[in-house]
Coordinates of C-alpha atoms in Angstrom, one line a residue:
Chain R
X26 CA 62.8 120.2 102.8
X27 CA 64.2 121.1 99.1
X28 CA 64.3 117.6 96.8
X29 CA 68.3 118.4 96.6
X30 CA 69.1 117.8 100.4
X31 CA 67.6 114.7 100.0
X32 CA 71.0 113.8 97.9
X33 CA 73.0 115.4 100.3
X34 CA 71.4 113.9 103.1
X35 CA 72.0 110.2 101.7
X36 CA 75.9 111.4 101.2
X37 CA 76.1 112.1 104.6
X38 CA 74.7 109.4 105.7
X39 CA 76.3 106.7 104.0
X40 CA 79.8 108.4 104.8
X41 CA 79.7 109.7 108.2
X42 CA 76.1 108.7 110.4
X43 CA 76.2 105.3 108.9
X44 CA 79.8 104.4 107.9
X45 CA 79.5 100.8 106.9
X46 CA 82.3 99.8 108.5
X47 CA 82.7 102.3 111.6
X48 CA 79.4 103.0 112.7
X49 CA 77.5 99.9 111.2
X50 CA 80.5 97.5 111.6
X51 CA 79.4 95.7 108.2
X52 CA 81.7 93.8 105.5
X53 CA 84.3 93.4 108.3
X54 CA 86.1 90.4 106.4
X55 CA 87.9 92.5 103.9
X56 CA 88.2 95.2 106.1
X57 CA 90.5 92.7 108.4
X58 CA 91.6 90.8 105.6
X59 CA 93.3 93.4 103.1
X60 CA 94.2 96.3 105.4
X61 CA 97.9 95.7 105.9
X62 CA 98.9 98.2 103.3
X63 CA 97.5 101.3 102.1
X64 CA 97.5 100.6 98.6
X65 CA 95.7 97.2 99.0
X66 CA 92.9 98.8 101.7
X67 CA 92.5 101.2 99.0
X68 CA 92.2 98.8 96.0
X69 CA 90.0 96.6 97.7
X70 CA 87.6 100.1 98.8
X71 CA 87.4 101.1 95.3
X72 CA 86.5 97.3 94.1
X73 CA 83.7 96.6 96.4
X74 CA 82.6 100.4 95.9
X75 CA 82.3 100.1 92.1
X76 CA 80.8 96.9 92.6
X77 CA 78.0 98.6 95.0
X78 CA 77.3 101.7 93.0
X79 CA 76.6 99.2 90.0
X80 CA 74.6 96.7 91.8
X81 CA 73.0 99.3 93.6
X82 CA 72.0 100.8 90.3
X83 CA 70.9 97.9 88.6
X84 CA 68.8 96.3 91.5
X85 CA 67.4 99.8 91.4
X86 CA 65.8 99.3 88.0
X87 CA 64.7 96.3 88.5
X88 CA 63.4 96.4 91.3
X89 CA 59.8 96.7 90.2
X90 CA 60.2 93.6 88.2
X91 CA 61.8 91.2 90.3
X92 CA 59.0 89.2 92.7
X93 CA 59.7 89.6 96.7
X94 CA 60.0 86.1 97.2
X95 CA 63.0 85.3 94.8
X96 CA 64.2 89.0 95.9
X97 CA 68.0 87.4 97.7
X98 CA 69.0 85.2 94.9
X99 CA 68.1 87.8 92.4
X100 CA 70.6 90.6 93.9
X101 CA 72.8 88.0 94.7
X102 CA 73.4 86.7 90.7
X103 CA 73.6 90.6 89.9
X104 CA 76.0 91.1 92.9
X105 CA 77.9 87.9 91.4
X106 CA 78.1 89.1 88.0
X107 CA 80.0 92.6 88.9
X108 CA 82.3 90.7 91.4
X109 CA 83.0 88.0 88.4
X110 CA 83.5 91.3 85.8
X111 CA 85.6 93.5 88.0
X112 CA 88.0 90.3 89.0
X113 CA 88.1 89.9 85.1
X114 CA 89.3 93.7 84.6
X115 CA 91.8 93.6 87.5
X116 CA 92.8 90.6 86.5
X117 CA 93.7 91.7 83.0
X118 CA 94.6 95.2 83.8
X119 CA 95.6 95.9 88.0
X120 CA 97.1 92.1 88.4
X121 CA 99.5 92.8 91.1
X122 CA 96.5 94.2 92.8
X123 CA 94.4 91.4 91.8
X124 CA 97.3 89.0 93.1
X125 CA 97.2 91.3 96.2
X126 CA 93.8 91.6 96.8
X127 CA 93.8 87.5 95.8
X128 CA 90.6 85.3 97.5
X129 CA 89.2 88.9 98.9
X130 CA 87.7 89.2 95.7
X131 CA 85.5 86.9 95.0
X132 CA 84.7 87.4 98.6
X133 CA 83.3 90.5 97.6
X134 CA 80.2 89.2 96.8
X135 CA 79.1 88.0 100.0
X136 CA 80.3 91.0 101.5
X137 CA 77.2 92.2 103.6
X138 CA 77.6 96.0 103.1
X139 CA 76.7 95.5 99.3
X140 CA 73.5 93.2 100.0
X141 CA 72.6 95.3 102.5
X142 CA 72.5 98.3 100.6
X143 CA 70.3 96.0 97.9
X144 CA 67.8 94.7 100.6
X145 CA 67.4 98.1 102.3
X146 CA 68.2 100.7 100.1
X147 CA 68.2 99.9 96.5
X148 CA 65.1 97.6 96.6
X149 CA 63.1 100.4 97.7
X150 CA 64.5 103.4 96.5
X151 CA 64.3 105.7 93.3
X152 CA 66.9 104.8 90.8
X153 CA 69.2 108.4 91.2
X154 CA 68.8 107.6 95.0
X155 CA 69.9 104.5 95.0
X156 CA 73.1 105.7 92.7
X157 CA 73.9 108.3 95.6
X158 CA 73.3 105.8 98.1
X159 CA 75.7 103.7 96.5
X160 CA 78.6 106.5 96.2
X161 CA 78.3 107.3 99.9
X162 CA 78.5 104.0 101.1
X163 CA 81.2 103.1 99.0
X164 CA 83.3 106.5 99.7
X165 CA 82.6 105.9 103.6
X166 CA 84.1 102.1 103.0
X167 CA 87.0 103.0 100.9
X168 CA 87.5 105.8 103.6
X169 CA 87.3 103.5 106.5
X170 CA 89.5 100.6 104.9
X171 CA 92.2 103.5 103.7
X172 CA 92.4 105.1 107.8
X173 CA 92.6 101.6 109.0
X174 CA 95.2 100.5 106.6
X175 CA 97.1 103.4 106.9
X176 CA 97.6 103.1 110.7
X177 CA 98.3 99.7 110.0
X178 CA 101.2 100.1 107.9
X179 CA 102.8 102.6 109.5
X180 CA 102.7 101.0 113.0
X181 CA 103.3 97.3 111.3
X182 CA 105.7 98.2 108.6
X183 CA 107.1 101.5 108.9
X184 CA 106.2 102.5 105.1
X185 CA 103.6 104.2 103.4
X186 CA 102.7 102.8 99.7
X187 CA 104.1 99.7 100.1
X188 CA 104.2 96.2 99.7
X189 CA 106.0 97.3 96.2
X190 CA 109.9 98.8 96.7
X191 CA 109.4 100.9 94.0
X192 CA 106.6 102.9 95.6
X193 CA 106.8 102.4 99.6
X194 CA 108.2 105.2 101.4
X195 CA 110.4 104.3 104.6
X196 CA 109.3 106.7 107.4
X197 CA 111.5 106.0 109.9
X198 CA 115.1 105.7 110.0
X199 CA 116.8 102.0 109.4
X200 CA 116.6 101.9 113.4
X201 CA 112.7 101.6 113.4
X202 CA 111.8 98.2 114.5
X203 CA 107.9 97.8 113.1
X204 CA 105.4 96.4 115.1
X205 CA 104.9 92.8 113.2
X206 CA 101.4 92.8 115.5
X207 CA 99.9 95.1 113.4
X208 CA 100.7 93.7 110.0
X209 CA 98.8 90.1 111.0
X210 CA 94.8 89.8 111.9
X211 CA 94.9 90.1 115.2
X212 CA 96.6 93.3 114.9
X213 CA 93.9 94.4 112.3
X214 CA 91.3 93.4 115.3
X215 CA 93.1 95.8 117.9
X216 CA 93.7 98.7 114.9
X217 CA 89.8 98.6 114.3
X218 CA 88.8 98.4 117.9
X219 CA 91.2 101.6 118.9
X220 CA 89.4 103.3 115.6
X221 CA 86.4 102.9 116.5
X222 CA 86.6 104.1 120.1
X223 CA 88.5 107.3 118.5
X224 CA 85.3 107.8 116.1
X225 CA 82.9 107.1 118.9
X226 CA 84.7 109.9 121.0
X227 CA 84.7 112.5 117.6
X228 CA 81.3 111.5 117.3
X229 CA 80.4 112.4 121.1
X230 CA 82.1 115.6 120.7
X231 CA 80.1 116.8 117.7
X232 CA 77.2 115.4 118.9
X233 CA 76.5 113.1 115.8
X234 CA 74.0 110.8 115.8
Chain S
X21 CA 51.2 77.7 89.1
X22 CA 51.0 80.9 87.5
X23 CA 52.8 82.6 90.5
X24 CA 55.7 80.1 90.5
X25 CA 56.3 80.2 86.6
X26 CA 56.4 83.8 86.9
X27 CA 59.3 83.2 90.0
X28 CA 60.8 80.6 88.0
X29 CA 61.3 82.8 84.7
X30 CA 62.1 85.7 86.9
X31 CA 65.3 84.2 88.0
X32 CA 66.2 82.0 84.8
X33 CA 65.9 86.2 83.0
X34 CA 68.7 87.3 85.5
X35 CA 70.5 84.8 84.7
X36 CA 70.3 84.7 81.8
X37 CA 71.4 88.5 81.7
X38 CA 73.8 87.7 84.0
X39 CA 75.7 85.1 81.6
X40 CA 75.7 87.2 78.7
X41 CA 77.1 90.2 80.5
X42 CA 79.8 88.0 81.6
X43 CA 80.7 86.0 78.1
X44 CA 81.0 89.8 76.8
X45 CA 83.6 91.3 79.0
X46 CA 85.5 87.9 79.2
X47 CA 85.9 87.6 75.2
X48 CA 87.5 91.4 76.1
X49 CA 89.7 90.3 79.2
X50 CA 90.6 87.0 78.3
X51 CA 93.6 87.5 75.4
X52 CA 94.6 90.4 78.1
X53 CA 95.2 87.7 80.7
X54 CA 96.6 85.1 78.5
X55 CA 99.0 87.5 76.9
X56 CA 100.1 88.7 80.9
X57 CA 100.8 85.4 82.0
X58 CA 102.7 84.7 78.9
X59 CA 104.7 87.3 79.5
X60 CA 105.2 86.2 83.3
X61 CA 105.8 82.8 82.1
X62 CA 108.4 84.1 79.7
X63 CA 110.3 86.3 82.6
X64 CA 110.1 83.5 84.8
X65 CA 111.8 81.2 81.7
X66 CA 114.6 83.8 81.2
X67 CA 115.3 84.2 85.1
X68 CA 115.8 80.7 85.4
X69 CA 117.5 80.0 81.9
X70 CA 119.3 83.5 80.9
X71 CA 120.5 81.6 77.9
X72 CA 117.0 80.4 76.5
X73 CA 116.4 80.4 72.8
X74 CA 113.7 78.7 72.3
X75 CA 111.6 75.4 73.9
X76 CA 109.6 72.2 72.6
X77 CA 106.5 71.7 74.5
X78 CA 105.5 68.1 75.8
X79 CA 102.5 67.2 77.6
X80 CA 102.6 64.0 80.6
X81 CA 99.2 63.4 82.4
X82 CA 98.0 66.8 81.4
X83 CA 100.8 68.3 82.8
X84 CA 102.9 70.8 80.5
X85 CA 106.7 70.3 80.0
X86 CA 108.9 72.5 78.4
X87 CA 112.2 71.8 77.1
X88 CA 114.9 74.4 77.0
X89 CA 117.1 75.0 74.3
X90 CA 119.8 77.6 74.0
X91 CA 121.1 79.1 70.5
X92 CA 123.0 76.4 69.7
X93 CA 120.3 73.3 70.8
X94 CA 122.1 72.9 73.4
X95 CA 119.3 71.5 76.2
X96 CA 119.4 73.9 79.3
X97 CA 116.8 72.4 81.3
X98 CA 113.0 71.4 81.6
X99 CA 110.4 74.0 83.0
X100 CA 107.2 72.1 83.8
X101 CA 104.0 73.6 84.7
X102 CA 101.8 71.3 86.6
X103 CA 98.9 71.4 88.4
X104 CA 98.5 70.1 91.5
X105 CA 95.7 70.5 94.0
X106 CA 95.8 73.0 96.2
X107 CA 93.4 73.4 99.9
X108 CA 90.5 75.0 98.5
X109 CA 91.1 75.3 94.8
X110 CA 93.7 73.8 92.0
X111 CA 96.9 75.4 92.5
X112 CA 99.5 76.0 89.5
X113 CA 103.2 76.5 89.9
X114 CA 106.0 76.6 87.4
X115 CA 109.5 74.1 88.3
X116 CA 112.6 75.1 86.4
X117 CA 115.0 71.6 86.2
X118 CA 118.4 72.1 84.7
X119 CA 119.7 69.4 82.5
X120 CA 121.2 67.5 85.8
X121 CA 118.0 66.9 87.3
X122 CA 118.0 70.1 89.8
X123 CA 115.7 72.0 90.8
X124 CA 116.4 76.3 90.0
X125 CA 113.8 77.4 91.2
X126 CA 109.6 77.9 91.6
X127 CA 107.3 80.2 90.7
X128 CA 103.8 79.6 92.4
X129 CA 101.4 80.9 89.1
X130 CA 98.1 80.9 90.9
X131 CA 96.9 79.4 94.0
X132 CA 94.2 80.0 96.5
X133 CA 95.4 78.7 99.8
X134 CA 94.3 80.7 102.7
X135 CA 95.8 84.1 102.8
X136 CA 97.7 84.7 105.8
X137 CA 98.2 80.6 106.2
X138 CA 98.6 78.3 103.4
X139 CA 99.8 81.3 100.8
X140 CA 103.6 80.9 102.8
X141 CA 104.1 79.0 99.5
X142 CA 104.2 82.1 97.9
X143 CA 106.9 83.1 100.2
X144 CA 111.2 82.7 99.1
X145 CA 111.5 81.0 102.4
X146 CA 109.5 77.9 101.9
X147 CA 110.3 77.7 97.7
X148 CA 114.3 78.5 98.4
X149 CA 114.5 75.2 100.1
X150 CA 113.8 73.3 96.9
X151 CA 116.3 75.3 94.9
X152 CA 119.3 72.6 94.0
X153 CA 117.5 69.8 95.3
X154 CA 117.2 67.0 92.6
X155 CA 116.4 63.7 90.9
X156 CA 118.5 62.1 93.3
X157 CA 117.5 63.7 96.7
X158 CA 114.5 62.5 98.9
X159 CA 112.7 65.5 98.7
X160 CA 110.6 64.3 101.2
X161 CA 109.1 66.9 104.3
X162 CA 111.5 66.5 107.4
X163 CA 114.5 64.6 105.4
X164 CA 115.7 67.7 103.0
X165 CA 113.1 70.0 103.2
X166 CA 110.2 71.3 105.7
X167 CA 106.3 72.1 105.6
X168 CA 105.2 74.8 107.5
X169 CA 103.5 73.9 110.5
X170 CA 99.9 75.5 110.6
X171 CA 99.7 75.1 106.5
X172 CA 101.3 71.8 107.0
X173 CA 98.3 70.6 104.2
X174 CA 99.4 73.4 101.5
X175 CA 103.2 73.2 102.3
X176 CA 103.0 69.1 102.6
X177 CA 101.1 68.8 99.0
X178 CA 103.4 71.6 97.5
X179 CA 106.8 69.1 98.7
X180 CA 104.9 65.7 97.1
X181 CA 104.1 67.4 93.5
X182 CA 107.3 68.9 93.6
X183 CA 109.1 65.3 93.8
X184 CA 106.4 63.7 91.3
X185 CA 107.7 66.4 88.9
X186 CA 111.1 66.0 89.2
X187 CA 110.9 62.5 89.3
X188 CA 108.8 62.6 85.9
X189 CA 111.2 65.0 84.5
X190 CA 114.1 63.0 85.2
X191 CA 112.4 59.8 84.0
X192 CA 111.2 61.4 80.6
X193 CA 113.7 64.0 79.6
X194 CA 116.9 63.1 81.5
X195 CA 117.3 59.2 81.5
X196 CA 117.3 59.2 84.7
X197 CA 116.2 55.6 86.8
X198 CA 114.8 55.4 90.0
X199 CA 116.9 52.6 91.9
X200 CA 114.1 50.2 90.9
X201 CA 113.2 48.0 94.7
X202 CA 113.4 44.3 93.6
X203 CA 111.6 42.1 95.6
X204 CA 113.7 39.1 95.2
X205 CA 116.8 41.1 97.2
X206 CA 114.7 40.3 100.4
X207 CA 114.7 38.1 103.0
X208 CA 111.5 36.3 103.9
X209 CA 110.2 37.3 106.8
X210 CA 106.9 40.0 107.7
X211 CA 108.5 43.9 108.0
X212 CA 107.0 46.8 109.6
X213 CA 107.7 50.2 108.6
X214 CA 106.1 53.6 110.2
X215 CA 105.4 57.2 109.0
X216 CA 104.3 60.5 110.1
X217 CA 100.5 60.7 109.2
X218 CA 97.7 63.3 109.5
X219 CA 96.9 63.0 112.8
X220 CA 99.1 59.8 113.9
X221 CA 101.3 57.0 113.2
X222 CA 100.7 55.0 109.6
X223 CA 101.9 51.6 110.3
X224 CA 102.0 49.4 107.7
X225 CA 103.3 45.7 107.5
X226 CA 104.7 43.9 105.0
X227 CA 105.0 40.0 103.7
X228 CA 108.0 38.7 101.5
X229 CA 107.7 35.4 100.7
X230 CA 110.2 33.3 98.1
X231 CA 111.2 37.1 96.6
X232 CA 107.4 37.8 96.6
X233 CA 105.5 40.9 97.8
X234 CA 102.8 38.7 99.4
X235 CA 100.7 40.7 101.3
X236 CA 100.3 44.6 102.3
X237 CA 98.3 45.8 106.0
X238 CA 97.8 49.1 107.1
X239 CA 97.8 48.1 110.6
X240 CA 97.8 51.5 112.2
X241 CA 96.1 54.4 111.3
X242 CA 94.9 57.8 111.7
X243 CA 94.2 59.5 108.7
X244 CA 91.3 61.4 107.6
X245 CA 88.8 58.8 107.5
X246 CA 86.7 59.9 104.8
X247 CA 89.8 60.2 102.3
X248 CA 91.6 57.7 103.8
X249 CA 88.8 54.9 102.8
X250 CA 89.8 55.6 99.2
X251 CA 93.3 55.1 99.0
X252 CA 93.1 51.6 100.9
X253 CA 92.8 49.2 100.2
X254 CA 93.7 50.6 96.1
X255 CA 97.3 51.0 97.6
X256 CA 98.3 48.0 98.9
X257 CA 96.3 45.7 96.3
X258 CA 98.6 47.8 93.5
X259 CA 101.9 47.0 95.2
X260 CA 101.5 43.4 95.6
X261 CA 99.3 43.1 92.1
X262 CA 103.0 45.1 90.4
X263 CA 105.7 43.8 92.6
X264 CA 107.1 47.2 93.1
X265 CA 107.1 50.6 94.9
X266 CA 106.3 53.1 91.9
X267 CA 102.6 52.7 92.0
X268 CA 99.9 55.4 90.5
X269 CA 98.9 57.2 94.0
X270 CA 96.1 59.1 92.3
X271 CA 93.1 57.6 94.1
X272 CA 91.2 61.3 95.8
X273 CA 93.4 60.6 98.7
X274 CA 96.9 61.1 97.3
X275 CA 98.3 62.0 100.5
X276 CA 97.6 58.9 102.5
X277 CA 98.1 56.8 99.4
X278 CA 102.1 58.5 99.4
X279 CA 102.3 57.7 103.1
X280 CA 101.3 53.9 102.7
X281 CA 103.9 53.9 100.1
X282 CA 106.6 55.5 101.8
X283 CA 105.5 53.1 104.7
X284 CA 106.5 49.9 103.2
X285 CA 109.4 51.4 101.8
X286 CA 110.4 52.3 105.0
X287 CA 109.9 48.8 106.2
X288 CA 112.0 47.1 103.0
X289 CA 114.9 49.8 104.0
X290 CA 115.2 47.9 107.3
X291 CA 114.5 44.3 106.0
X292 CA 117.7 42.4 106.0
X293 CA 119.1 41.3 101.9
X294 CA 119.5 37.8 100.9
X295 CA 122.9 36.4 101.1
X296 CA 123.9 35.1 97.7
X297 CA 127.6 34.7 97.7
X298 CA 127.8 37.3 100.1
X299 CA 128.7 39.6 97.1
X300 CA 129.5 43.0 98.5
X301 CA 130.2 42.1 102.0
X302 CA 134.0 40.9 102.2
X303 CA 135.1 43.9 99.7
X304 CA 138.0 44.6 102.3
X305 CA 137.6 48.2 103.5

């Protein structure tokens, strides 16, 4: 096998054989959590995925330095310290997405998709590796959190690009009564669970493994 | 030894790493975010006082009040930004007061109550029910205005800081009194009063002796126990020790300390007055 497909490979993989969320059902927190509009899924995709491409990066350097057995607390300060820097930047430049994204932020850190990469990627991994690796994942996350949340706030709102008046496009006439179900957390539950068993089927179909 | 200084220095370099990185992009961010929430706080002003000129800036238990002025230093009103605590983390709202004590409205500045629960605060339905309520209302959850049930902790906190603010604005900017309870209007006798608590009935009874507060019991109970044990017996010691109702609830436990206190208030509502001269009894209507 030629040393490029080994980058391809690891972009498949993170975005389609092992989609964090649909196929590995990891990080699923914000994925409830912040999927009632498109926008915010979105946001809250590209957060955590800027947040894993960077930790993934870094924990890739250092990874020869830092001793197995203090290994967890190790990724965990670097994790912490992109989570506290892009809070900081959303806060002072996205802050109706910071005010919309709100405790899911912070939350990002203990999200298990980004340690998870660390523990069994990054750790191990060659530094450019480790970069794709952290692309893919993030792309299949954003992905997953942008399909859920957009079938979420079509079926619970009626919009697209909402919460914000300014943006959100009405895509049913003033008759449309929204299903409220989908806008709350169990809805997000029954969303993700219809998803899934619509990815499982493509999956079948194309014979993915 | 050697392995475990190694470990130990491991960790305090990534750290150490870790903290610089982050004084560096906060000195960048940090006059960004000050300078946004200025400029909130400013729209905020003008929405509630279209008129505003400019405002003198007072500070009461740590708590900032603004005063209002229009062109002409004419006072408009008092916005106050206090602090209060929230569920999980302090929680900071603006309160717009015009200059007759009532409320125009509440901007929640930053909170973080549980999304999909406690944040209703955030919502127009639960702040719009404060809007023209004032010195002189009750403000008090299930007389004028309602906590949500299921965030009945945020909304019920929210409704007690909201009262303590106007009641300090009032008191410090507006000359306004509180109808001060006097002891000595009371019969003798032992009073009970009740309120809604936690998770039960707070009882409380109460002892007037010779125009005295003599004594103060919680005799039924059912608040969180490990709060609970802070505010009493502070509470009732404080009332009897001052002779009055207005007494510093602050103790880790401000919401059970509020209920005693609204307790034997309750309880001296229902108490019968002395008869001296039978004053305002025979007025004729």
């Amino acid at each position: 096998m030629k040393a490029g497909n080994v980058y391809l490979q690891d972009l498949s993989r993170g975005i389609i054989n092992e989609n964090p969320v649909f196929r590995l059902l990891l990080g699923m927190c914000p994925v409830l959590g912040v999927t009632a509009f498109f926008i915010n899924g979105l946001g809250m995709g590209i957060a955590a995925t800027a947040v894993l491409i960077a930790s993934n990066v870094v924990i890739s350097a250092l990874k020869n330095y830092i001793p197995s057995q203090v290994r967890i607390p190790c990724f965990i300060v670097v994790i912490a310290t992109f989570v506290t820097i892009i809070e900081m930047v959303l806060q002072a430049f996205q802050p109706d997405l910071y005010e919309a994204l709100g405790v899911f932020v912070p939350l990002i850190v203990v999200n298990c998709v980004i340690l998870g990469r660390a523990e069994a990627f990054a750790s191990k991994k060659p530094l450019l590796r480790s970069l794709v690796d952290g692309i893919a994942v993030g792309i299949g996350f954003t992905l997953a959190l942008g399909i859920l949340a957009l079938v979420r706030e079509v079926f619970g709102q009626g919009t697209i690009l909402g919460p914000d008046p300014d943006s959100a496009i009405q895509l049913f006439g003033a008759g449309f009564e929204p299903m409220g179900l989908f806008g709350q957390p169990a809805g997000a539950f029954i969303a993700l669970g219809l998803l899934l068993g619509v990815v499982n089927i493509i999956f079948k179909k194309f014979n993915i493994k | 030894m050697r392995e475990i200084l190694r470990l130990a220095l491991t960790l305090t370099a990534v750290a150490v790493l870790s903290a610089s990185l982050l004084t560096g992009v906060n000195i960048v961010t940090e006059p960004i975010i000050i300078e946004r929430q200025e400029k909130d706080y400013h729209q905020s002003l003008e929405r509630f006082f279209p008129d505003v000129d400019h405002f003198e800036t007072e500070e009461i238990d740590g708590d900032q009040y603004d005063i209002v002025y229009d062109q002409d230093g004419e006072m408009l009103g008092i916005m106050a930004t206090v602090e209060t605590a929230g569920y999980e983390a302090g929680l900071i709202y603006n309160l717009a007061v015009n200059d007759q004590g009532e409320i125009k409205g509440l901007v929640i500045v930053s909170h973080a109550e549980t999304p999909g629960i406690g944040d209703v605060i955030t919502t127009d339905e639960f702040q719009e029910q404060f809007t023209g309520k004032g010195f002189d209302d009750p403000i008090e959850d299930g007389e004028d205005v309602d906590s949500v049930s299921g965030a009945t902790l945020s909304t019920g906190t929210m409704i007690v800081s909201v009262r303590r603010t106007v009641t300090t604005i009032g008191e410090n900017f507006l000359d306004k009194q509180i109808r001060a309870f006097d002891p000595t209007e009371v019969a003798d006798g032992i009073y009970q009063g009740s309120v809604e608590g936690t998770h039960g009935i707070l009882t409380v009874e109460v002892e007037i002796a010779d125009g005295v507060i003599e004594r103060v019991d919680v005799i039924e109970q059912n608040e969180t126990e490990a709060y609970f044990v802070d505010s009493y017996p502070k509470i009732p010691e404080r009332i009897v020790e001052e002779q009055r109702l207005e007494v510093d609830t602050q103790t880790g436990a401000t919401l059970s300390a509020e209920r005693i206190v609204s307790a034997v208030e309750k309880a001296l509502e229902e108490a019968p007055t002395v008869e001296n001269g039978g004053d305002d009894t025979d007025e004729g209507r």
